[in-house]
CSV table of C-alpha atoms in Angstrom, one decimal:
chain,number,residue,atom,x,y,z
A,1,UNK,CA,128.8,133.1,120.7
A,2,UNK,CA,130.3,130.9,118.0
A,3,UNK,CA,131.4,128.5,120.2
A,4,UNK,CA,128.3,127.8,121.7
A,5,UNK,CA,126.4,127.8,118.6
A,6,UNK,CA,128.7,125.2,117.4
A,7,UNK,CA,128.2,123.4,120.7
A,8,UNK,CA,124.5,123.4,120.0
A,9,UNK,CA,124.2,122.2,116.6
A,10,UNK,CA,126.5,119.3,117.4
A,11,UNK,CA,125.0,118.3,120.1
A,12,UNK,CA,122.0,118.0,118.2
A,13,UNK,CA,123.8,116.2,115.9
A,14,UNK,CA,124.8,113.5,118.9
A,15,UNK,CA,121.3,113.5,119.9
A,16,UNK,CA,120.1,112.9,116.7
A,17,UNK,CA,122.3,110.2,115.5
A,18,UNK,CA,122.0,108.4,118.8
A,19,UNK,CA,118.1,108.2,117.9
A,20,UNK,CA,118.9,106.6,114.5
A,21,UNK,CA,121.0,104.3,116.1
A,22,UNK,CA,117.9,103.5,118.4
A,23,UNK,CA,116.1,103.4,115.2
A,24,UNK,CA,118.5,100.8,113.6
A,25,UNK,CA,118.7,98.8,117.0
A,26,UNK,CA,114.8,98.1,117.2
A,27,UNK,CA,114.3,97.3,113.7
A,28,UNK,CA,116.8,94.7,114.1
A,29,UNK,CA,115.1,93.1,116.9
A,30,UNK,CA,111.9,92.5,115.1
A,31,UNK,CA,112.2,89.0,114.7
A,32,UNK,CA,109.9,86.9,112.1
A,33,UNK,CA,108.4,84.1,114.2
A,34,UNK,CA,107.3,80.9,112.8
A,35,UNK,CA,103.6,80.8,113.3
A,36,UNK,CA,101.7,77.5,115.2
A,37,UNK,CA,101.0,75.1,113.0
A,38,UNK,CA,97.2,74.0,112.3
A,39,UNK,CA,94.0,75.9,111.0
A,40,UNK,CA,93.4,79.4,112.2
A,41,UNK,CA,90.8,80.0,114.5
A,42,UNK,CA,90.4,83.6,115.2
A,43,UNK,CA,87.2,85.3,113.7
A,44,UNK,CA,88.0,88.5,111.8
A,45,UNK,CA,86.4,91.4,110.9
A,46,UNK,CA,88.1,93.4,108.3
A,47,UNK,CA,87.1,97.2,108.7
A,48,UNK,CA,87.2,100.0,105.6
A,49,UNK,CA,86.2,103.5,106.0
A,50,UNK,CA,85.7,105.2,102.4
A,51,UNK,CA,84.8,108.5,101.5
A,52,UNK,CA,84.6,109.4,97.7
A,53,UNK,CA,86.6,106.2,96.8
A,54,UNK,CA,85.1,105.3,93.5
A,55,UNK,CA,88.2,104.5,91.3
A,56,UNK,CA,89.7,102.3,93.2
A,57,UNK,CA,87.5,100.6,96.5
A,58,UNK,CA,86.8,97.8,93.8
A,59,UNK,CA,90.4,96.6,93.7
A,60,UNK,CA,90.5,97.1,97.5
A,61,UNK,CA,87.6,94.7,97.9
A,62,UNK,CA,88.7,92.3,95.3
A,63,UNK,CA,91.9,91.8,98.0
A,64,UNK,CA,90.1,91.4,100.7
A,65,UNK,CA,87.8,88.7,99.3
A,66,UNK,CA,90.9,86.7,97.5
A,67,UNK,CA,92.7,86.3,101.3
A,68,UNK,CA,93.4,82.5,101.6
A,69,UNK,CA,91.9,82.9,104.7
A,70,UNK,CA,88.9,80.7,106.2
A,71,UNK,CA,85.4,82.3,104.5
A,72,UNK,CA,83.7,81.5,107.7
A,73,UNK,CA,86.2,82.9,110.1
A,74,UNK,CA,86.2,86.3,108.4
A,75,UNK,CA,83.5,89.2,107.8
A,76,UNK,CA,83.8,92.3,105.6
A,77,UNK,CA,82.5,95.7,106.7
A,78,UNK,CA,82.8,98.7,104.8
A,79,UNK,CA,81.3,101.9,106.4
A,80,UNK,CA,80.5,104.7,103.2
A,81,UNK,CA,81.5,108.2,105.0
A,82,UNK,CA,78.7,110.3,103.2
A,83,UNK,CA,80.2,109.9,99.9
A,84,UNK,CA,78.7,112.4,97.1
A,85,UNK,CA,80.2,109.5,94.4
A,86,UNK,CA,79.5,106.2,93.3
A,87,UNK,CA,81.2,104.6,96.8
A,88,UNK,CA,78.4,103.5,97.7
A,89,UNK,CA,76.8,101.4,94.8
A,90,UNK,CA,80.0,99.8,94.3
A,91,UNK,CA,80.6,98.9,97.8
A,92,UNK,CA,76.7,97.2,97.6
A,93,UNK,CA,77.3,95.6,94.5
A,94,UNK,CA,79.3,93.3,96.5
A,95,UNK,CA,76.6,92.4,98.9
A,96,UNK,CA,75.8,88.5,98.0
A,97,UNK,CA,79.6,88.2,98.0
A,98,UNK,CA,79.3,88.9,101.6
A,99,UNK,CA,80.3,92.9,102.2
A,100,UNK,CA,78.3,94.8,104.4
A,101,UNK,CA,77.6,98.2,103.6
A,102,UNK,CA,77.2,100.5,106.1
A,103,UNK,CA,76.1,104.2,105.7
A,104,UNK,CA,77.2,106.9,107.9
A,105,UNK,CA,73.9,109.0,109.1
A,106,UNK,CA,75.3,111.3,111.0
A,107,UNK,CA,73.7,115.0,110.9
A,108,UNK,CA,75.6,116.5,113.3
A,109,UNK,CA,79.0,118.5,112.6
A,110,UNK,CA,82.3,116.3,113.4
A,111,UNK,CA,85.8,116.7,113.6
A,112,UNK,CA,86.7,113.0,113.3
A,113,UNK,CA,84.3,111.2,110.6
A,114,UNK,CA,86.6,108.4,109.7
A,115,UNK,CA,86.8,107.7,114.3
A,116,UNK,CA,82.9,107.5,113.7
A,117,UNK,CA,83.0,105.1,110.8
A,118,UNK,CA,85.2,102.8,112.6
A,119,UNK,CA,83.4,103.3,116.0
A,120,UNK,CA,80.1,102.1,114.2
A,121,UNK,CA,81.5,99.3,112.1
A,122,UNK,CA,82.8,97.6,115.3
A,123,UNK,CA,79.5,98.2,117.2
A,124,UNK,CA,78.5,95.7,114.2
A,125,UNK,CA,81.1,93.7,114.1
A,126,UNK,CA,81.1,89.6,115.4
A,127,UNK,CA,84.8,89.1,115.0
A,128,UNK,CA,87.5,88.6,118.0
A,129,UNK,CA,89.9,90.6,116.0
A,130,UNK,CA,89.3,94.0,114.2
A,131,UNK,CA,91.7,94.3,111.4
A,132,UNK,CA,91.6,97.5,109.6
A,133,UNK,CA,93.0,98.8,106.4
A,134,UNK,CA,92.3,101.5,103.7
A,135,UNK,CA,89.6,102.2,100.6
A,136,UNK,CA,92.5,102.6,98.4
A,137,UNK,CA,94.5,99.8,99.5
A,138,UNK,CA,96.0,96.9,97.5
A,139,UNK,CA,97.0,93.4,99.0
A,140,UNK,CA,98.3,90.0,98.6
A,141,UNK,CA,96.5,86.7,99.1
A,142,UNK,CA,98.1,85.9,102.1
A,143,UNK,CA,97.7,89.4,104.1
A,144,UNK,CA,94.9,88.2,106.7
A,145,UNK,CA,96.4,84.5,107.7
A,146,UNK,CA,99.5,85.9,108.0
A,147,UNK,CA,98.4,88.5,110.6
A,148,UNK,CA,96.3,86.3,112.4
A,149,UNK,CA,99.0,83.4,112.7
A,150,UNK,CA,101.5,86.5,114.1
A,151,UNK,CA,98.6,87.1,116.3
A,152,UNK,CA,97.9,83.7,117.5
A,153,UNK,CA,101.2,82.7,117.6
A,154,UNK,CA,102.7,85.5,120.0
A,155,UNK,CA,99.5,85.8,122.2
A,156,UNK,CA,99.1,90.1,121.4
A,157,UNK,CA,96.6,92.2,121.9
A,158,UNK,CA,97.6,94.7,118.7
A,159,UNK,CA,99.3,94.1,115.5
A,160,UNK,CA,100.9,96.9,113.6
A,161,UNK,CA,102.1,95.8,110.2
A,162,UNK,CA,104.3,97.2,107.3
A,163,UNK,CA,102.4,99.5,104.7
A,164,UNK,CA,104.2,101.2,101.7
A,165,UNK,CA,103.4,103.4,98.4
A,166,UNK,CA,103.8,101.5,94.7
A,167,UNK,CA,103.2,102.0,91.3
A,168,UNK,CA,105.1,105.6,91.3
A,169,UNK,CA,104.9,107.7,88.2
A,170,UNK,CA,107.5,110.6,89.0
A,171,UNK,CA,110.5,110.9,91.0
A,172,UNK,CA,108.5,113.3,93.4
A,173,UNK,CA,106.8,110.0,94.8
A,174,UNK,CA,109.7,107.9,94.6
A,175,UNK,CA,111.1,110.2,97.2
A,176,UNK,CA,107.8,109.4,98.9
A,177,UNK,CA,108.4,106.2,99.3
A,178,UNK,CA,111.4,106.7,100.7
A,179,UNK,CA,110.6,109.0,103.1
A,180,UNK,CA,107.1,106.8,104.5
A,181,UNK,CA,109.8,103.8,104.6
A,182,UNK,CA,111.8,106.0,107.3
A,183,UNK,CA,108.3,106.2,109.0
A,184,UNK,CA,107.1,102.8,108.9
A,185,UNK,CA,110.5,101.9,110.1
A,186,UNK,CA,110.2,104.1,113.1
A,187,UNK,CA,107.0,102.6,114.2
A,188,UNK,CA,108.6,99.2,114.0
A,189,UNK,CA,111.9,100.0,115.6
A,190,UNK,CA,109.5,101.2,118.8
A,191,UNK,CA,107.8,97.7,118.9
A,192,UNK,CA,111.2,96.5,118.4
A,193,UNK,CA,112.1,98.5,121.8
A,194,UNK,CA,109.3,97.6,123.8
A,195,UNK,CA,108.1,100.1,123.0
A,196,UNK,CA,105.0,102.1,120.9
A,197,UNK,CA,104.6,105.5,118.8
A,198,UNK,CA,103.6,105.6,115.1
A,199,UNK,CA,101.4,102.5,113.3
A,200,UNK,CA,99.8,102.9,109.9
A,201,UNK,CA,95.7,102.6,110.0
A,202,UNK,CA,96.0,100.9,106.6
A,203,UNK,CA,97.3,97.7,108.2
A,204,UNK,CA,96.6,97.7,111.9
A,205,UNK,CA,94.2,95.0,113.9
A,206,UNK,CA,93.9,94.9,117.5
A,207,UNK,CA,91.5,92.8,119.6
A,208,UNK,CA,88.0,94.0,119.9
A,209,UNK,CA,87.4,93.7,123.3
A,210,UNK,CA,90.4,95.9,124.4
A,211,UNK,CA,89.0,98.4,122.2
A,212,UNK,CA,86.5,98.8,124.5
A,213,UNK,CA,88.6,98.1,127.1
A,214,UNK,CA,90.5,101.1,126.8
A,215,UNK,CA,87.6,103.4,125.9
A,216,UNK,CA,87.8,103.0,121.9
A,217,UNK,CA,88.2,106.9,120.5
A,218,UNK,CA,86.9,108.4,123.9
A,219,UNK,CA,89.5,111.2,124.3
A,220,UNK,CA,90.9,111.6,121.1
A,221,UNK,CA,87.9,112.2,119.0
A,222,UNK,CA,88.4,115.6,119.0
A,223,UNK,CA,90.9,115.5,116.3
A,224,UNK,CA,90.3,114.2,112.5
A,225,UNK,CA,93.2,111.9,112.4
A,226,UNK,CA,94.3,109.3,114.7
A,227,UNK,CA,92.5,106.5,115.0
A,228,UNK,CA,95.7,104.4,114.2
A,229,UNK,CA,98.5,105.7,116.6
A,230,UNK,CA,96.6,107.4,119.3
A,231,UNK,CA,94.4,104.2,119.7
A,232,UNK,CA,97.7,102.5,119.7
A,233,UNK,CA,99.1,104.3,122.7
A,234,UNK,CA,96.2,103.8,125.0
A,235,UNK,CA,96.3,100.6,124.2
A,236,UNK,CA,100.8,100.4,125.3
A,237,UNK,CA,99.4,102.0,128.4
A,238,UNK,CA,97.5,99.3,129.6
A,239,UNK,CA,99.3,96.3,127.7
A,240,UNK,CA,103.1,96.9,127.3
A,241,UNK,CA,104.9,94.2,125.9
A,242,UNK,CA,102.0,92.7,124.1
A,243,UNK,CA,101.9,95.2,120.7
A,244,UNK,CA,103.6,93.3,118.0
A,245,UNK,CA,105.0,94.7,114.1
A,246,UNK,CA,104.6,91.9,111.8
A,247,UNK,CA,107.8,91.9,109.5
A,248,UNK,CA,106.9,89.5,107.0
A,249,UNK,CA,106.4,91.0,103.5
A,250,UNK,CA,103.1,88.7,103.1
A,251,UNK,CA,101.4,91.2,105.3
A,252,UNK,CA,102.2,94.0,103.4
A,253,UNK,CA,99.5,96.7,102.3
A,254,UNK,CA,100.6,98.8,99.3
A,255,UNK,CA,99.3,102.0,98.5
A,256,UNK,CA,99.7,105.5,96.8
A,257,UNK,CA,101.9,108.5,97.2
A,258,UNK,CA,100.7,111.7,96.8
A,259,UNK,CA,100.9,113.2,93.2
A,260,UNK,CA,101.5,116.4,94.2
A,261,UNK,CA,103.0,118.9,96.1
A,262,UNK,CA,100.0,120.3,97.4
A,263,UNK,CA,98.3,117.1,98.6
A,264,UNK,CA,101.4,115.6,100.3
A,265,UNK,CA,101.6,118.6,102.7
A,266,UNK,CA,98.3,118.2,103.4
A,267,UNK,CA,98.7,114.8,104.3
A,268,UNK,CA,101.7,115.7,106.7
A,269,UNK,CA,100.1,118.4,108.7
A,270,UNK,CA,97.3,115.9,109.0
A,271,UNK,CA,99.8,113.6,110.5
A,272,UNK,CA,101.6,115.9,112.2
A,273,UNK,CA,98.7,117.0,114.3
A,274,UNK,CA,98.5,114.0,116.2
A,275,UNK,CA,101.4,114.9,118.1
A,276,UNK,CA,99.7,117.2,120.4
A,277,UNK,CA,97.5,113.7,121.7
A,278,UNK,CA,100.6,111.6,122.5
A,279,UNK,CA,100.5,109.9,125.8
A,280,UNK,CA,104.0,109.0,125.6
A,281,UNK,CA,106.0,112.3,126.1
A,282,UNK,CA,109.1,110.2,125.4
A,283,UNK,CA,108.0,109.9,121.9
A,284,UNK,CA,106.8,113.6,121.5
A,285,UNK,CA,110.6,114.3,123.0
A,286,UNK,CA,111.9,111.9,120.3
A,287,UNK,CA,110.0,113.6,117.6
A,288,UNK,CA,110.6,117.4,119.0
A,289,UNK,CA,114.5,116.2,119.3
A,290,UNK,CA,114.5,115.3,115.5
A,291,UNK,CA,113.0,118.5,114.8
A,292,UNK,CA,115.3,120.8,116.2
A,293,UNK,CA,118.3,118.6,114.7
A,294,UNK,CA,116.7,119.7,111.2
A,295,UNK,CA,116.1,123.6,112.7
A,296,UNK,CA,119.7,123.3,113.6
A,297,UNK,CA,120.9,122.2,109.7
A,298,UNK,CA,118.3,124.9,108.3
A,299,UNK,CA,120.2,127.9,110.4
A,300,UNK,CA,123.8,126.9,109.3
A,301,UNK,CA,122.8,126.4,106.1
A,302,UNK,CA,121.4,129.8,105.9
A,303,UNK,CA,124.4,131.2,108.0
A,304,UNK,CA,126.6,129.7,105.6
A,305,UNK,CA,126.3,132.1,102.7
A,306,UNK,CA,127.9,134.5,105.3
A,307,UNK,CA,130.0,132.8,106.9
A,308,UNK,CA,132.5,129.9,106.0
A,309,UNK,CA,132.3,128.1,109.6
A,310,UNK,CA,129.1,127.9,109.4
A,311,UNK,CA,128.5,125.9,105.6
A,312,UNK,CA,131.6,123.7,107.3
A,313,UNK,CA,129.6,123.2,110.2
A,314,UNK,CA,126.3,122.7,108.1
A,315,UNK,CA,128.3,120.1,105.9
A,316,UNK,CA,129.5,117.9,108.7
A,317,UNK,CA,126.0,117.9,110.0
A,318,UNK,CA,124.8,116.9,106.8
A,319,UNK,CA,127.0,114.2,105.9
A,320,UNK,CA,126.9,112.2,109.3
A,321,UNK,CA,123.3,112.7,108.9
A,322,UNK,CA,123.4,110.8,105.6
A,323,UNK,CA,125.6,108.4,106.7
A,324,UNK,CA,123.7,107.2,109.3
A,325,UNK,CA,120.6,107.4,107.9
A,326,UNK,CA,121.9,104.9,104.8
A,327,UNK,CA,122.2,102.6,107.8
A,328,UNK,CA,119.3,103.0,109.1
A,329,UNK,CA,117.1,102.6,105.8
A,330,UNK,CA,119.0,100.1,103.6
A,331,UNK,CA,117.5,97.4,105.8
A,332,UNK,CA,114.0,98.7,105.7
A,333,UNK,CA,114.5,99.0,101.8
A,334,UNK,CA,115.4,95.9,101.5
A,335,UNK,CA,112.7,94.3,103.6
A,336,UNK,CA,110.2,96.1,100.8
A,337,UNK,CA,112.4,94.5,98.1
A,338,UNK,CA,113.1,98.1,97.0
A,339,UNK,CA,116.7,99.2,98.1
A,340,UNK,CA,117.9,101.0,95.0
A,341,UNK,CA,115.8,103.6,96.8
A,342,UNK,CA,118.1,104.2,99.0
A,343,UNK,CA,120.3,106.1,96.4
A,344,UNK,CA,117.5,108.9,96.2
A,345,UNK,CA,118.7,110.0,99.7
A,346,UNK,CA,120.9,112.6,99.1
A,347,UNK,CA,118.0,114.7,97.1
A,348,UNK,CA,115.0,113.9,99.6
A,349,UNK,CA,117.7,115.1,102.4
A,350,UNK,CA,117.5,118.7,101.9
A,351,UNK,CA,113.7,119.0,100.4
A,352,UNK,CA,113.3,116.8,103.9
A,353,UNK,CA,114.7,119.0,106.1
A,354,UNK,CA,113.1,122.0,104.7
A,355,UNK,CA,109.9,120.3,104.6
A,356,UNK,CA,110.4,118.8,108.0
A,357,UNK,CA,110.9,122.0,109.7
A,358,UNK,CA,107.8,123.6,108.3
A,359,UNK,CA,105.3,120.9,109.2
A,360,UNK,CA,106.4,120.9,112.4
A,361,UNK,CA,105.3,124.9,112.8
A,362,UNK,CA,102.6,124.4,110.5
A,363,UNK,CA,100.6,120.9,111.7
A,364,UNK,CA,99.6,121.8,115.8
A,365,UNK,CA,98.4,125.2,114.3
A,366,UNK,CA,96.4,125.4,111.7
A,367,UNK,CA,93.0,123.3,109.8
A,368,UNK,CA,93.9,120.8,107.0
A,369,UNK,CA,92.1,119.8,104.1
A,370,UNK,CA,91.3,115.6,104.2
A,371,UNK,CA,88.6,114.0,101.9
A,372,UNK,CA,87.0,117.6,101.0
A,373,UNK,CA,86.9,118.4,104.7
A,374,UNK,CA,88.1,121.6,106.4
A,375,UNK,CA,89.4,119.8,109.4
A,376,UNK,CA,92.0,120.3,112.8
């Protein structure tokens, strides 16, 4: 029984270090590309659902009308999700600067609000390219023209670019960052493959007409989140090979971790959910794989205060799985200009596995809370 336990777990541990070394393999082959030279001539519109957004969609919008981007190539759109603060005056206040406000009516009872605001902003929209991002979000100058030259340049029909968490005020979101670096390096090491599974809806554009080319939210409405990488996976289905990550730190969208405990499990069962709506069961293997590698370190950790094989067994597990991982994430931490992160990783490895584990039961079963929502 021992023996095939052991064969188990380290098998597992194969299985899961061959995936990091998939991992390391496709973030290395996203290349930067030089974009064409000449003026841009794509016409953008910038979409922003908010709900309850007051403190900080100001800053947000500030960005977004700074880009050194053409004025008359790009439109702003912000759709107000019934919020019950000041969203929506601030959002208007902005109106001879050239930000539409647009005000979610809907009476009805839905699962998906945020789908809705996006469905409705494009249905407005006059731009080729949709380029979406979040009421909370913070960017540089330089964020739209250097999407748009990616897109240009490389002829795509989808861009999925790098988003991380700043301005950290406790060592909980430091380990936050860390961790959503792992996951924003995932989604790029898939593009990097040829392939497409997780994207970031706080820095994602795709072209408009494929949107409704591919049905926009038809199918996967049904669930609250999602209108990032399950829009992004009907869209691999019909154009494979033409879904780029842009790795170029001018296109990078910051935003913030969550302050506590509470609200960052929240935010994982939310993301989590989503799994259940994956059209490529080779990602839903990849992600179930990874799961029972951690499942697999939980029980000989566990079994370990019994037995001395099994914290021996646990211990090897733990330390190839730290080794690799170092790999994997020093050049993703470095791409973000923030590698001394990397020395967190032996604390966020066992709160990750734990935590890991537990999502995994918890986020296909059971409602979340998102934007004062009960939702599934």
């Amino acid at each position: 029984m021992i023996a095939l336990h052991s064969f188990v777990s380290l098998f597992l541990t194969g299985i899961y270090l061959l995936l990091i070394i998939y991992l390391i393999r496709g973030w290395s082959r996203v290349k930067v590309i030089p974009v064409k030279e000449g003026p841009p001539q794509t016409k953008v519109t910038i979409l922003i659902a908010a709900r309850n957004e007051e403190e900080r969609i100001s800053l947000t919008i500030e960005d977004v009308l700074a880009q050194d981007y053409p004025k008359h190539l790009f439109e702003v759109i912000i759709v107000d999700d019934h919020s019950t603060d000041n969203t929506a005056a601030i959002i208007s206040s902005y109106a001879s600067r050239g930000v539409r406000l647009l005000q979610l009516q809907e009476e009805r009872a839905l699962n998906s609000y945020k789908k809705k605001a996006i469905a409705e902003a494009i249905k407005l929209s006059t731009g080729e390219l949709m380029v979406a991002t979040d009421a909370d979000c913070r960017m540089g100058p330089a964020w739209l023209s250097s999407i748009v030259g990616y897109y240009e340049t490389n002829n795509l029909v989808m861009v999925s670019s790098p988003v991380t968490y700043f301005e950290e005020r406790s060592l909980f979101e430091l380990m936050q960052t860390l961790e959503f670096g792992y996951l924003i390096g995932i989604g790029a090491a898939f593009i990097g493959n040829g392939r497409a599974s997780t994207c970031n809806g706080a820095n994602f554009a795709y072209r408009k007409d494929v949107f409704y080319e591919v049905g926009g939210f038809a199918g996967i409405d049904d669930l609250a989140s999602g209108d990032d990488e399950l829009l992004l996976q009907k869209v691999a289905e019909r154009y494979p090979g033409r879904i780029g990550f842009l790795k170029q730190t001018e296109a990078v969208v910051y935003t913030h971790a969550k302050h506590t405990l509470q609200e960052f499990m929240q935010q994982r069962r939310r993301w989590a959910s989503k799994s259940t709506k994956y059209k490529d069961k080779k990602v839903v293997a990849f992600g179930l794989c990874i799961w029972l590698f951690n499942v697999s370190l939980l029980v000989n950790a566990a079994l370990g205060f019994y037995d001395l094989y099994f914290l021996k067994l646990f211990l090897v597990q733990f330390l190839l799985k730290y080794l690799f991982e170092i790999l994997y994430l020093l050049p993703i931490t470095t791409f973000f200009k923030r590698t001394y992160l990397v020395s967190l990783l032996i604390l966020l490895i066992p709160l990750h596995i734990v935590y890991f584990v537990v999502i995994g039961l918890m986020g296909n079963n059971r409602k979340y809370l998102w934007k004062d929502r009960v939702v599934k």
